[in-house]
Short mmCIF file of C-alpha atoms and ligand atoms in Angstrom, two decimals:
data_model
loop_
_atom_site.label_atom_id
_atom_site.label_comp_id
_atom_site.label_asym_id
_atom_site.label_seq_id
_atom_site.Cartn_x
_atom_site.Cartn_y
_atom_site.Cartn_z
CA MET A 1 -8.68 77.72 33.52
CA GLU A 2 -5.73 75.88 34.98
CA ASN A 3 -3.71 73.55 32.85
CA ASN A 4 -4.70 70.66 35.11
CA MET A 5 -8.19 71.06 33.72
CA MET A 6 -6.93 69.95 30.31
CA PRO A 7 -8.71 66.82 29.14
CA HIS A 8 -6.61 63.95 30.38
CA LEU A 9 -6.54 60.27 31.25
CA GLU A 10 -6.38 59.11 34.82
CA GLU A 11 -6.05 55.70 36.49
CA LEU A 12 -9.39 54.56 37.87
CA ASN A 13 -10.43 51.04 38.89
CA GLY A 14 -7.43 49.46 37.21
CA ARG A 15 -7.83 51.15 33.86
CA LYS A 16 -7.55 54.61 32.34
CA ALA A 17 -10.57 56.90 32.41
CA LEU A 18 -11.08 60.17 30.57
CA PHE A 19 -11.58 63.42 32.46
CA VAL A 20 -12.91 66.52 30.77
CA ASP A 21 -13.17 69.84 32.60
CA GLY A 22 -12.17 67.91 35.71
CA LYS A 23 -15.06 65.45 35.48
CA PRO A 24 -15.31 61.82 34.34
CA PHE A 25 -16.42 61.75 30.73
CA ILE A 26 -17.43 59.17 28.15
CA ILE A 27 -17.42 60.41 24.58
CA LEU A 28 -20.81 59.72 23.01
CA GLY A 29 -20.18 60.94 19.53
CA LEU A 30 -20.65 60.53 15.84
CA GLN A 31 -18.25 61.37 13.07
CA TRP A 32 -19.29 63.70 10.27
CA ASP A 33 -18.81 62.16 6.79
CA CYS A 34 -15.15 62.85 6.19
CA ASP A 35 -15.29 62.65 2.42
CA GLY A 36 -18.23 64.97 2.05
CA CYS A 37 -18.08 67.64 4.77
CA TYR A 38 -15.69 70.26 3.45
CA THR A 39 -17.70 73.42 3.85
CA PRO A 40 -19.98 74.98 6.47
CA GLU A 41 -22.91 74.25 4.14
CA ASP A 42 -21.99 70.54 4.21
CA MET A 43 -21.44 70.18 7.92
CA ASP A 44 -23.54 72.75 9.76
CA PRO A 45 -27.00 71.20 9.43
CA PHE A 46 -25.88 68.16 11.41
CA PHE A 47 -24.93 69.93 14.62
CA GLU A 48 -28.52 70.55 15.62
CA HIS A 49 -29.43 66.95 14.83
CA GLY A 50 -26.38 65.72 16.73
CA GLN A 51 -27.33 67.74 19.76
CA LYS A 52 -30.90 66.37 19.67
CA MET A 53 -29.53 62.85 19.26
CA GLY A 54 -27.67 63.21 22.54
CA LEU A 55 -24.09 63.60 21.32
CA ASN A 56 -21.73 65.19 23.78
CA ALA A 57 -18.99 65.29 21.15
CA ALA A 58 -18.62 65.50 17.39
CA SER A 59 -15.77 63.79 15.62
CA LEU A 60 -14.71 66.36 13.02
CA LEU A 61 -12.09 66.32 10.32
CA LEU A 62 -9.13 68.56 9.79
CA TYR A 63 -7.62 68.30 6.33
CA TRP A 64 -3.97 69.14 5.78
CA ARG A 65 -4.77 70.60 2.32
CA GLU A 66 -7.43 72.83 3.88
CA VAL A 67 -5.07 74.15 6.56
CA GLU A 68 -2.06 74.61 4.28
CA PRO A 69 -3.26 74.90 0.68
CA VAL A 70 -0.01 76.60 -0.32
CA GLU A 71 3.32 75.75 1.28
CA GLY A 72 3.80 77.76 4.45
CA GLU A 73 0.39 79.52 4.31
CA TYR A 74 -1.87 78.40 7.12
CA HIS A 75 -5.62 78.87 7.33
CA PHE A 76 -7.73 78.23 10.38
CA GLU A 77 -11.11 79.64 9.38
CA MET A 78 -12.65 76.19 9.01
CA LEU A 79 -11.13 74.91 12.24
CA ASP A 80 -12.50 77.98 14.03
CA HIS A 81 -15.86 77.41 12.43
CA ARG A 82 -16.00 73.80 13.61
CA ILE A 83 -15.11 74.89 17.13
CA GLU A 84 -17.70 77.64 17.10
CA MET A 85 -20.42 75.26 15.88
CA ALA A 86 -19.56 72.65 18.51
CA ARG A 87 -19.59 75.23 21.29
CA LYS A 88 -22.89 76.61 20.10
CA HIS A 89 -24.38 73.12 20.31
CA ASN A 90 -22.82 72.23 23.63
CA MET A 91 -20.50 69.59 22.21
CA LYS A 92 -16.85 68.76 22.55
CA ILE A 93 -14.74 67.84 19.54
CA VAL A 94 -12.61 64.85 18.66
CA LEU A 95 -10.37 66.40 16.02
CA VAL A 96 -9.25 63.99 13.33
CA TRP A 97 -6.09 64.87 11.40
CA PHE A 98 -5.92 63.86 7.75
CA GLY A 99 -2.23 64.48 7.08
CA SER A 100 0.27 62.08 5.51
CA PHE A 101 -2.09 59.12 5.98
CA LYS A 102 -5.84 58.93 5.34
CA ASN A 103 -7.05 55.34 4.85
CA GLY A 104 -3.47 54.52 3.82
CA CYS A 105 -3.46 57.31 1.21
CA LEU A 106 -2.15 60.83 0.78
CA THR A 107 -5.52 62.07 -0.42
CA TYR A 108 -5.75 65.10 1.85
CA ALA A 109 -2.14 66.29 1.67
CA PRO A 110 -1.64 69.63 -0.08
CA ASP A 111 -0.93 69.54 -3.82
CA TYR A 112 2.66 70.67 -3.34
CA VAL A 113 3.25 67.44 -1.38
CA ARG A 114 1.20 65.20 -3.62
CA SER A 115 2.77 66.33 -6.87
CA ASP A 116 6.47 66.44 -5.99
CA HIS A 117 7.76 62.87 -5.77
CA LYS A 118 11.41 63.83 -5.42
CA ARG A 119 11.17 66.02 -2.37
CA PHE A 120 8.21 64.13 -0.91
CA ILE A 121 9.11 60.47 -1.34
CA LYS A 122 6.25 58.15 -2.24
CA VAL A 123 5.98 54.42 -1.70
CA GLN A 124 8.04 52.28 -4.04
CA ASP A 125 7.32 48.57 -4.41
CA LYS A 126 9.83 45.72 -4.90
CA GLU A 127 9.62 46.04 -8.68
CA GLY A 128 10.44 49.73 -8.51
CA ASN A 129 6.91 51.01 -9.27
CA LEU A 130 6.01 54.27 -7.60
CA HIS A 131 2.69 54.43 -5.73
CA THR A 132 2.13 58.15 -5.84
CA ASN A 133 -0.87 58.35 -3.51
CA HIS A 134 1.00 56.75 -0.61
CA CYS A 135 3.56 58.35 1.65
CA CYS A 136 6.83 56.55 2.27
CA PRO A 137 6.92 56.14 6.07
CA THR A 138 10.54 57.33 6.23
CA ALA A 139 9.97 60.37 3.97
CA ALA A 140 11.76 63.05 5.99
CA GLU A 141 10.46 66.07 4.07
CA THR A 142 6.83 64.92 4.20
CA TYR A 143 7.22 64.34 7.92
CA ARG A 144 8.75 67.81 8.35
CA ARG A 145 5.91 69.58 6.53
CA ASP A 146 3.24 67.51 8.32
CA GLU A 147 4.88 68.42 11.62
CA LEU A 148 5.13 72.12 10.74
CA ALA A 149 1.43 72.20 9.89
CA LEU A 150 0.61 70.48 13.18
CA ILE A 151 2.77 72.94 15.11
CA GLU A 152 0.78 75.83 13.66
CA ILE A 153 -2.51 74.05 14.44
CA PHE A 154 -1.55 73.34 18.02
CA LYS A 155 -0.27 76.88 18.59
CA HIS A 156 -3.63 78.05 17.33
CA LEU A 157 -5.54 75.61 19.55
CA LYS A 158 -3.53 76.71 22.55
CA GLU A 159 -4.46 80.28 21.80
CA ILE A 160 -8.18 79.79 21.22
CA ASP A 161 -9.05 76.70 23.26
CA SER A 162 -7.00 76.76 26.46
CA LYS A 163 -9.94 78.06 28.44
CA ASP A 164 -12.87 76.10 27.01
CA HIS A 165 -11.18 72.84 26.05
CA THR A 166 -13.62 72.18 23.24
CA VAL A 167 -11.12 69.92 21.52
CA ILE A 168 -10.78 67.05 23.96
CA LEU A 169 -9.06 64.43 21.86
CA PHE A 170 -6.84 64.47 18.77
CA GLN A 171 -6.47 61.69 16.24
CA ILE A 172 -3.06 61.66 14.65
CA GLU A 173 -3.45 60.65 10.97
CA ASN A 174 -6.23 58.29 9.89
CA GLU A 175 -6.11 54.54 9.33
CA THR A 176 -2.39 54.64 8.71
CA GLY A 177 -0.47 52.28 6.48
CA ILE A 178 0.47 51.98 2.84
CA PHE A 179 -0.99 50.23 -0.19
CA GLY A 180 0.51 48.42 -3.16
CA THR A 181 3.22 46.63 -1.22
CA ASP A 182 3.95 45.36 2.30
CA ARG A 183 6.72 47.93 2.79
CA CYS A 184 8.39 50.72 0.90
CA TYR A 185 11.49 49.61 -1.04
CA CYS A 186 13.04 53.03 -1.64
CA ASP A 187 16.81 53.30 -0.97
CA ASN A 188 16.32 54.80 2.46
CA CYS A 189 13.81 52.15 3.56
CA ASN A 190 16.04 49.38 2.21
CA THR A 191 18.96 50.69 4.28
CA GLU A 192 16.84 50.98 7.42
CA TYR A 193 15.30 47.56 6.84
CA ALA A 194 18.72 45.95 6.48
CA LYS A 195 19.91 47.38 9.82
CA ASP A 196 17.45 45.33 11.86
CA ASN A 197 16.90 41.65 11.23
CA TYR A 198 13.26 41.96 10.20
CA GLY A 199 13.28 38.82 8.05
CA GLU A 200 14.58 36.66 10.88
CA LYS A 201 12.46 38.28 13.57
CA TYR A 202 9.13 38.52 11.77
CA GLY A 203 9.17 35.92 8.96
CA VAL A 204 6.29 36.36 6.52
CA ARG A 205 5.30 39.59 8.28
CA ALA A 206 8.76 41.16 7.96
CA GLY A 207 7.73 43.85 5.47
CA GLU A 208 4.54 44.73 7.33
CA SER A 209 6.44 44.82 10.65
CA PHE A 210 8.99 47.24 9.19
CA SER A 211 6.17 49.49 7.96
CA ALA A 212 4.52 49.27 11.38
CA LYS A 213 7.72 50.30 13.17
CA CYS A 214 8.32 53.25 10.81
CA ILE A 215 4.71 54.50 10.99
CA ALA A 216 4.61 54.09 14.78
CA GLU A 217 7.75 56.25 15.01
CA TYR A 218 6.37 58.77 12.52
CA CYS A 219 3.11 59.25 14.43
CA ASP A 220 4.66 59.11 17.86
CA SER A 221 7.18 61.76 16.98
CA LEU A 222 4.41 64.02 15.62
CA THR A 223 2.50 63.42 18.84
CA LYS A 224 5.48 64.35 20.98
CA THR A 225 5.71 67.66 19.14
CA VAL A 226 2.02 68.59 19.37
CA LYS A 227 1.71 67.62 23.01
CA SER A 228 4.65 69.82 23.92
CA ILE A 229 2.54 72.75 22.68
CA HIS A 230 -0.98 71.91 23.88
CA PRO A 231 -1.27 68.56 25.65
CA VAL A 232 -4.63 67.05 24.66
CA PRO A 233 -4.76 63.24 24.61
CA VAL A 234 -3.78 61.79 21.23
CA TYR A 235 -4.74 58.45 19.70
CA MET A 236 -4.37 56.50 16.47
CA ASN A 237 -7.20 54.61 14.76
CA VAL A 238 -6.93 51.33 12.87
CA TRP A 239 -8.24 49.88 9.61
CA LEU A 240 -8.58 46.35 11.00
CA ASN A 241 -7.75 43.18 9.15
CA LYS A 242 -10.55 40.61 9.02
CA ILE A 243 -10.64 37.81 11.59
CA TYR A 244 -11.77 34.95 9.39
CA LYS A 245 -9.99 35.79 6.16
CA ASN A 246 -6.30 35.58 5.52
CA GLU A 247 -5.90 39.13 4.28
CA LYS A 248 -2.76 40.50 2.73
CA ALA A 249 -1.09 43.56 4.22
CA GLY A 250 -0.80 46.37 1.69
CA PHE A 251 -3.50 44.91 -0.52
CA ASP A 252 -6.56 44.04 1.58
CA TYR A 253 -5.74 46.50 4.35
CA PRO A 254 -3.01 49.14 4.71
CA ALA A 255 0.37 47.65 5.60
CA GLY A 256 1.90 49.09 8.75
CA GLY A 257 -1.22 50.26 10.58
CA PRO A 258 -1.72 49.05 14.17
CA VAL A 259 -3.60 45.85 13.28
CA LEU A 260 -3.53 43.00 15.78
CA PRO A 261 -0.64 41.03 14.22
CA VAL A 262 1.72 44.00 14.70
CA LEU A 263 0.08 45.72 17.66
CA ASP A 264 2.90 44.69 19.98
CA ILE A 265 5.36 46.61 17.78
CA TYR A 266 3.22 49.70 18.30
CA PHE A 267 2.92 49.17 22.04
CA LYS A 268 6.69 48.84 22.28
CA THR A 269 7.44 51.82 20.06
CA VAL A 270 5.01 54.58 20.98
CA LYS A 271 5.76 56.71 24.02
CA HIS A 272 3.52 59.74 23.51
CA ILE A 273 0.40 58.40 21.84
CA ASP A 274 -2.18 57.72 24.55
CA PHE A 275 -4.02 54.83 22.98
CA ILE A 276 -4.78 52.92 19.82
CA SER A 277 -8.40 52.60 18.79
CA PRO A 278 -10.15 50.17 16.47
CA ASP A 279 -12.55 51.15 13.66
CA ILE A 280 -14.98 48.25 14.00
CA TYR A 281 -17.08 47.84 10.86
CA GLN A 282 -18.38 44.40 11.82
CA TYR A 283 -22.07 43.62 12.20
CA SER A 284 -21.82 40.53 14.35
CA TYR A 285 -21.80 41.20 18.07
CA LYS A 286 -19.15 38.50 18.49
CA ASP A 287 -16.77 40.28 16.13
CA PHE A 288 -17.52 43.60 17.77
CA ASN A 289 -16.71 42.12 21.17
CA TYR A 290 -13.61 40.41 19.80
CA PHE A 291 -12.06 43.68 18.67
CA CYS A 292 -13.17 45.61 21.75
CA LYS A 293 -11.43 43.03 23.89
CA ALA A 294 -8.30 42.97 21.75
CA TYR A 295 -7.84 46.75 21.99
CA THR A 296 -8.52 46.99 25.73
CA THR A 297 -5.61 46.73 28.13
CA LYS A 298 -4.74 48.39 31.40
CA ASP A 299 -2.81 51.07 29.51
CA ASN A 300 -4.83 51.10 26.32
CA PRO A 301 -8.35 52.21 27.17
CA LEU A 302 -10.96 51.30 24.60
CA TYR A 303 -12.19 54.11 22.41
CA VAL A 304 -14.28 52.90 19.48
CA ALA A 305 -12.98 55.43 16.98
CA GLU A 306 -15.39 54.37 14.27
CA CYS A 307 -18.07 51.72 13.88
CA ALA A 308 -20.86 50.90 11.51
CA THR A 309 -24.18 52.71 11.35
CA GLY A 310 -27.28 51.96 9.34
CA LYS A 311 -29.69 49.01 9.19
CA GLY A 312 -28.51 46.03 11.16
CA ALA A 313 -25.41 47.79 12.42
CA ARG A 314 -26.57 47.54 16.06
CA THR A 315 -24.97 50.84 16.93
CA GLU A 316 -27.42 51.46 19.77
CA LYS A 317 -26.68 48.04 21.30
CA ASN A 318 -22.92 47.86 20.81
CA VAL A 319 -22.41 51.01 22.83
CA PHE A 320 -23.45 49.02 25.93
CA TYR A 321 -20.87 46.32 25.22
CA ALA A 322 -18.16 48.93 24.70
CA ILE A 323 -18.92 50.99 27.78
CA GLY A 324 -20.22 48.32 30.13
CA LYS A 325 -18.03 45.37 29.32
CA TYR A 326 -14.80 47.00 28.20
CA ALA A 327 -14.95 50.27 30.16
CA ALA A 328 -14.69 52.32 26.97
CA ILE A 329 -13.88 56.00 27.26
CA GLY A 330 -15.76 56.75 24.07
CA TYR A 331 -17.83 55.59 21.15
CA ASP A 332 -17.87 57.38 17.81
CA PRO A 333 -19.82 55.69 15.00
CA TRP A 334 -19.33 56.75 11.36
CA ALA A 335 -21.16 58.86 10.30
CA ILE A 336 -24.13 61.04 11.16
CA ASN A 337 -24.90 61.79 7.51
CA ARG A 338 -23.61 58.65 5.77
CA CYS A 339 -23.65 54.92 6.43
CA CYS A 340 -20.73 52.58 6.34
CA PRO A 341 -20.93 49.91 5.07
CA GLY A 342 -23.89 50.54 2.78
CA PHE A 343 -22.99 54.02 1.60
CA MET A 344 -26.17 54.39 -0.40
CA THR A 345 -28.57 53.40 2.40
CA GLN A 346 -30.54 55.74 4.65
CA PRO A 347 -28.09 57.44 7.06
CA LEU A 348 -28.96 58.42 10.61
CA VAL A 349 -29.84 61.88 9.34
CA ASN A 350 -30.96 62.30 5.75
CA THR A 351 -28.84 64.94 4.03
CA VAL A 352 -31.72 66.30 1.96
CA ASP A 353 -34.60 66.66 4.38
CA GLY A 354 -33.07 65.94 7.79
CA ARG A 355 -35.27 62.87 8.39
CA TRP A 356 -33.98 60.49 11.06
CA SER A 357 -33.69 56.75 10.43
CA ASP A 358 -35.15 54.26 12.96
CA GLU A 359 -31.55 53.60 14.06
CA ALA A 360 -31.10 57.29 14.88
CA TYR A 361 -34.00 57.20 17.34
CA GLU A 362 -32.60 54.08 18.98
CA LEU A 363 -29.10 55.56 19.24
CA HIS A 364 -30.61 58.68 20.73
CA LYS A 365 -32.22 56.59 23.49
CA SER A 366 -28.97 54.83 24.32
CA TYR A 367 -26.97 58.05 24.37
CA LYS A 368 -29.55 59.92 26.45
CA MET A 369 -29.61 57.23 29.15
CA ILE A 370 -25.85 56.97 29.33
CA ASN A 371 -25.43 60.74 29.39
CA ASP A 372 -27.93 61.02 32.24
CA ALA A 373 -25.90 58.66 34.42
CA MET A 374 -22.43 59.53 33.14
CA GLU A 375 -20.52 59.95 36.39
CA PRO A 376 -21.85 56.87 38.23
CA ILE A 377 -21.15 54.84 35.08
CA VAL A 378 -17.53 55.95 34.85
CA LEU A 379 -17.00 55.39 38.57
CA ALA A 380 -18.43 51.86 38.31
CA GLN A 381 -16.79 50.83 35.00
CA ASN A 382 -14.41 47.92 35.35
CA THR A 383 -15.91 46.91 38.71
CA PRO A 384 -18.43 44.19 39.60
CA SER A 385 -20.99 46.90 40.48
CA LEU A 386 -21.76 47.53 36.82
CA LYS A 387 -23.45 44.92 34.67
CA ILE A 388 -25.03 45.14 31.25
CA PHE A 389 -27.57 43.27 29.21
CA VAL A 390 -28.00 43.27 25.43
CA GLN A 391 -30.64 41.26 23.62
CA GLU A 392 -29.17 39.03 20.94
CA GLU A 393 -31.01 36.74 18.54
CA GLY A 394 -33.04 34.14 20.42
CA ASP A 395 -32.58 35.78 23.85
CA ASN A 396 -35.64 36.18 26.07
CA GLY A 397 -33.89 37.74 28.98
CA ALA A 398 -30.77 38.00 31.09
CA LEU A 399 -29.64 37.16 34.58
CA LEU A 400 -27.24 39.63 36.17
CA GLU A 401 -25.49 38.00 39.09
CA PHE A 402 -24.23 39.89 42.13
CA ASP A 403 -22.66 38.19 45.18
CA ASP A 404 -25.81 38.24 47.27
CA LEU A 405 -28.57 38.67 44.71
CA ASP A 406 -29.61 38.08 41.15
CA ILE A 407 -31.35 40.50 38.86
CA GLU A 408 -33.61 39.03 36.26
CA ILE A 409 -34.47 40.98 33.13
CA LEU A 410 -37.28 39.76 30.91
CA TYR A 411 -37.04 41.27 27.45
CA ASP A 412 -39.92 43.06 25.86
CA HIS A 413 -38.74 45.23 23.00
CA PRO A 414 -40.58 45.75 19.71
CA LEU A 415 -37.34 45.57 17.70
CA ASN A 416 -35.68 42.88 19.83
CA ALA A 417 -33.22 45.53 20.89
CA ALA A 418 -33.51 45.43 24.69
CA ARG A 419 -30.35 46.78 26.22
CA GLY A 420 -29.18 48.52 29.29
CA MET A 421 -27.13 48.63 32.41
CA VAL A 422 -27.45 48.14 36.15
CA ILE A 423 -25.21 49.89 38.62
CA ARG A 424 -25.19 48.95 42.25
CA ARG A 425 -24.64 52.05 44.36
CA SER A 426 -24.94 50.39 47.78
CA ALA A 427 -26.39 47.22 49.30
CA MET A 428 -29.95 48.42 48.70
CA GLU A 429 -29.70 51.02 45.97
CA PHE A 430 -29.47 50.39 42.22
CA ILE A 431 -29.46 52.53 39.13
CA LEU A 432 -31.23 51.01 36.14
CA LEU A 433 -31.03 52.37 32.66
CA GLY A 434 -32.27 50.58 29.66
CA ALA A 435 -34.88 49.88 27.09
CA GLY A 436 -37.28 46.97 26.72
CA GLY A 437 -37.02 45.00 29.95
CA HIS A 438 -38.94 44.04 33.10
CA VAL A 439 -36.61 43.82 36.05
CA SER A 440 -36.94 41.83 39.26
CA PHE A 441 -34.59 41.14 42.15
CA SER A 442 -34.08 37.82 43.97
CA LYS A 443 -31.90 36.68 46.81
CA LYS A 444 -29.36 34.05 45.91
CA GLY A 445 -31.34 30.85 46.17
CA GLY A 446 -34.48 32.25 44.69
CA LYS A 447 -36.64 34.34 47.02
CA ARG A 448 -37.95 37.50 45.35
CA VAL A 449 -36.91 40.77 46.94
CA SER A 450 -39.41 43.57 46.60
CA VAL A 451 -38.61 47.15 45.73
CA SER A 452 -39.83 49.94 47.97
CA LYS A 453 -38.98 52.96 45.90
CA VAL A 454 -38.63 53.72 42.19
CA GLU A 455 -37.62 57.17 41.06
CA SER A 456 -36.94 58.56 37.64
CA GLY A 457 -34.33 61.26 37.16
CA ARG A 458 -30.75 61.87 36.12
CA PHE A 459 -27.35 62.51 37.59
CA GLN A 460 -25.64 65.83 37.70
CA GLY A 461 -22.11 64.79 38.47
CA ASP A 462 -22.61 62.27 41.25
CA ALA A 463 -25.77 63.92 42.60
CA TRP A 464 -29.16 62.41 41.85
CA VAL A 465 -31.68 64.89 40.44
CA LEU A 466 -35.17 63.52 40.91
CA SER A 467 -37.74 64.19 38.24
CA TYR A 468 -40.53 62.08 39.68
CA GLN A 469 -41.23 59.17 41.98
CA LEU A 470 -43.42 56.26 40.90
CA SER A 471 -46.55 56.18 43.02
CA SER A 472 -45.64 54.91 46.49
CA GLU A 473 -49.14 53.41 46.74
CA ARG A 474 -48.02 50.75 44.27
CA ALA A 475 -45.01 49.84 46.45
CA PRO A 476 -43.66 47.33 47.20
CA PHE A 477 -43.00 46.66 43.52
CA GLU A 478 -42.54 43.04 42.45
CA SER A 479 -40.96 43.98 39.15
CA ILE A 480 -40.09 47.20 37.40
CA GLN A 481 -40.52 48.13 33.81
CA MET A 482 -37.49 49.80 32.29
CA LEU A 483 -38.67 53.03 30.76
CA ASP A 484 -37.17 53.87 27.41
CA CYS A 485 -34.68 56.63 27.68
CA ARG A 486 -34.98 56.98 31.45
CA VAL A 487 -32.62 56.48 34.33
CA LEU A 488 -34.31 54.85 37.33
CA ARG A 489 -33.13 54.83 40.92
CA VAL A 490 -34.39 51.81 42.77
CA VAL A 491 -34.30 51.05 46.48
CA LEU A 492 -34.91 47.52 47.71
CA GLY A 493 -37.65 46.98 50.26
CA GLU A 494 -35.97 44.45 52.49
CA ARG A 495 -32.47 43.82 53.66
CA LEU A 496 -30.70 41.04 51.87
CA ASP A 497 -28.91 39.78 54.96
CA LYS A 498 -32.23 39.29 56.84
CA PRO A 499 -33.05 35.58 57.20
CA ASP A 500 -36.11 34.45 55.23
CA LEU A 501 -39.09 33.64 57.44
CA LYS A 502 -40.58 30.22 56.85
C1 DGJ B 601 -12.89 54.43 7.64
C2 DGJ B 601 -12.13 55.72 7.57
O1 DGJ B 601 -11.32 55.89 8.68
C3 DGJ B 601 -13.05 56.92 7.44
O2 DGJ B 601 -12.27 58.06 7.24
C4 DGJ B 601 -14.04 56.71 6.32
O3 DGJ B 601 -13.37 56.66 5.11
C5 DGJ B 601 -14.80 55.42 6.59
N1 DGJ B 601 -13.89 54.32 6.62
C6 DGJ B 601 -15.88 55.15 5.58
O4 DGJ B 601 -15.41 54.87 4.35
#
């Protein structure tokens, strides 16, 4: 396959869209529990469930200590295994690198890095205490070994994945930052800090801003190296700071990660990282929307790198906000086999007996519908032709307003989880996908417009594949019931520009 078929981002409708194997693609994924999926026995059972749940990608972990257990000895058996499993289950992979930073810690670095504090400098606070589980962001030797491991990984990927492109996206490090202090106060960091007027420029956030600049450079430089070998898109994820609480960098959240207060430093510094993605563990739809909006710009497409699962997490609803309102290129809740928050609660797939939670069935419906209309969705994202509805507490319905007509949705969902999307394909043709709603069309000003044809089916690329047509004897239809899990193609029965007869 040609190199131009590499997964890549492309300008479309004023934002960046993801293309995989030459086609528009939205990642509908789930992450595997990163702190509990180390062996094939741990991770394999979930591929079949993931496939049934409608995932087109799995977000899988790659641990530095697994790849390079001993300095200079590289092992790819587990990486190969993950790729083989994904291919077998018709999924792509978002590969997540746990190198020098994993939730602000060095947890997954090899022992030779973790145990040697002279060669591999660790974070030092103002009082001179050493924080041995945290990497100093200017530690040259740690950087060098992290980079060497990544070079080997990317050479390997180039060799085994240049034809299939199973790995479509790479996460450089994980929830970067440091803990125990706002910045590292080792001699080297102190010298670097003194060179630039951080105190004057950033006031109370001076230390955090310095950490942000150093980590942005660290990750961007790693990204430059890996992309020169095998150019898959690369992103960073973020441990967010809370909106309503005055949290302290380095104590409540890792100092130096791309949180909102220092995001501009990242945007100015990084040249090779494709985008920065929030991990949104917030239950309220307002908070979810707040962070989606904050991490969506013309050049920074939204990819929800992680979000909550489990009871009340609204995973199946939030995907419509992300994709429909913010033109997201992907959505990857954490995790298929574990909930966050609420680690001890029933996960989407029970690890012992494989039982699905209620939330798993609902997520499956959302993913199936979106998958079945993938290309029209991507082509309509960020345009007025695509509108969404999501039932929130107290809502009975929604009004979707187009220039010349209104679409009314009356909610009827047993779990109050009506949700879906309408795409206008032409003046008379609409695609409806959703759960729990009765849909009717009206001209601006109120007169009902009937529907002459309702078909159920799915899209293959941009081509409609009909599975069946609702009985034409019932036409014209006054209103249409959204069918769970189905994509409907609807044709209006009368022209909208025709004057109404008295
Ligand atoms: C966010 C991290 O990025 C993940 O690796 C995982 O630790 C989850 N939190 C759940 O704790």
